[in-house]
């Protein structure tokens, strides 16, 4: 029941995340042509996004624990949706760099935040299946991204005096903002906050996660299993989290997994950002058609 209720919804949110992250690749040619940007400036802008992403991933998860998953994931989505729409307003390289950096900062906590959130509901042995189902929507986004870009850019070119690539950011940013608002009403902070679970079902989840602990023993567990934090606890909590972060960075396995992730994601991200431009460089397609072919 938990899986059916949560995982498809979170997968849909991740699909929006991937569309908004990759649409700069679909806008690549027309954006550079209108603004007079170079390929180097485009590559720099792509890199600024991941600079912000790296800087804020870990702090974002700590804030999720303090503020609560529902509010924090909603904040992430609304802010990155607004910034995606703001991409339609860029006028030069400087504004592109700034918005891409802010977009990375705002979106950074989504994937790690959802992974953390799933641990509130599922045991380690169940997590691989849930993460696999959740993250599979990125592949769907890879197929849909080019098709949507083709449809939006080709049909909305010139409407309200805006180029099609500007409409791409507007049209794909609005659903993200709306989905972020929906998160506030749909997503519980944890089992204790799920109105669609009976007390017996909530207890069964906690027993599955922690064994037959007395309720007071949950005090050392993550915030989803006990009353929410107050801002007066912010200082002590941050000191605790900084200590945990230092311990994490001393773990060799963490660095190894990070290196593996780096070598997996680098080519995947490169394809996402540059494939439409590569296809167009063959000289057989227009910038709009290359988006369709990239799917």
Coordinates of N, CA and C in Angstrom, one line a residue, residues 21 24 39-55 96-105 269-270 273-274:
X21 N 16.0 19.6 -15.9 CA 17.5 19.6 -15.9 C 18.1 19.6 -17.3
X24 N 17.9 22.5 -21.3 CA 18.8 23.4 -21.8 C 19.5 22.8 -23.0
X39 N 30.0 28.2 -27.6 CA 29.9 26.9 -27.1 C 30.6 26.8 -25.7
X40 N 31.7 27.5 -25.6 CA 32.4 27.5 -24.3 C 31.5 28.1 -23.2
X41 N 30.8 29.2 -23.5 CA 29.9 29.8 -22.5 C 28.7 28.8 -22.2
X42 N 28.2 28.1 -23.2 CA 27.2 27.1 -22.9 C 27.7 26.0 -22.0
X43 N 28.9 25.5 -22.3 CA 29.5 24.5 -21.4 C 29.7 25.0 -20.0
X44 N 30.1 26.2 -19.9 CA 30.3 26.8 -18.5 C 29.0 26.9 -17.8
X45 N 27.9 27.3 -18.5 CA 26.6 27.3 -17.8 C 26.2 25.9 -17.4
X46 N 26.4 24.9 -18.2 CA 26.1 23.6 -17.8 C 26.8 23.2 -16.6
X47 N 28.1 23.6 -16.5 CA 28.9 23.2 -15.3 C 28.5 24.0 -14.1
X48 N 28.0 25.2 -14.2 CA 27.6 26.0 -13.0 C 26.4 25.3 -12.3
X49 N 25.5 24.7 -13.1 CA 24.4 23.9 -12.5 C 25.0 22.9 -11.5
X50 N 25.9 22.1 -12.0 CA 26.4 21.0 -11.1 C 27.3 21.5 -10.0
X51 N 27.9 22.7 -10.2 CA 28.6 23.3 -9.0 C 27.6 23.5 -7.9
X52 N 26.5 24.2 -8.2 CA 25.5 24.4 -7.2 C 25.0 23.1 -6.6
X53 N 24.8 22.1 -7.5 CA 24.2 20.9 -7.1 C 25.1 20.2 -6.1
X54 N 26.4 20.1 -6.3 CA 27.4 19.5 -5.4 C 27.4 20.2 -4.1
X55 N 27.4 21.5 -4.1 CA 27.6 22.3 -2.9 C 26.4 22.1 -1.9
X96 N 22.6 33.8 -17.6 CA 22.6 32.4 -17.8 C 23.3 31.7 -16.7
X97 N 24.6 32.1 -16.4 CA 25.4 31.5 -15.4 C 24.7 31.6 -14.0
X98 N 24.1 32.8 -13.7 CA 23.5 33.0 -12.4 C 22.3 32.1 -12.2
X99 N 21.4 32.0 -13.2 CA 20.2 31.2 -13.1 C 20.6 29.7 -13.0
X100 N 21.6 29.3 -13.8 CA 22.0 27.9 -13.8 C 22.6 27.5 -12.4
X101 N 23.4 28.4 -11.9 CA 23.9 28.1 -10.5 C 22.8 28.0 -9.5
X102 N 21.9 28.9 -9.5 CA 20.7 28.9 -8.6 C 19.9 27.7 -8.8
X103 N 19.7 27.3 -10.0 CA 18.9 26.1 -10.4 C 19.6 24.9 -9.8
X104 N 20.9 24.8 -9.8 CA 21.6 23.6 -9.2 C 21.4 23.6 -7.7
X105 N 21.6 24.8 -7.1 CA 21.4 24.9 -5.7 C 20.0 24.5 -5.2
X269 N 25.2 12.5 -18.4 CA 24.9 13.9 -18.4 C 25.4 14.6 -19.7
X270 N 26.6 14.2 -20.2 CA 27.1 14.8 -21.4 C 26.2 14.5 -22.6
X273 N 23.1 16.7 -22.3 CA 23.3 18.2 -22.6 C 23.7 18.4 -24.1
X274 N 24.3 17.5 -24.7 CA 24.9 17.8 -26.0 C 24.4 16.9 -27.2

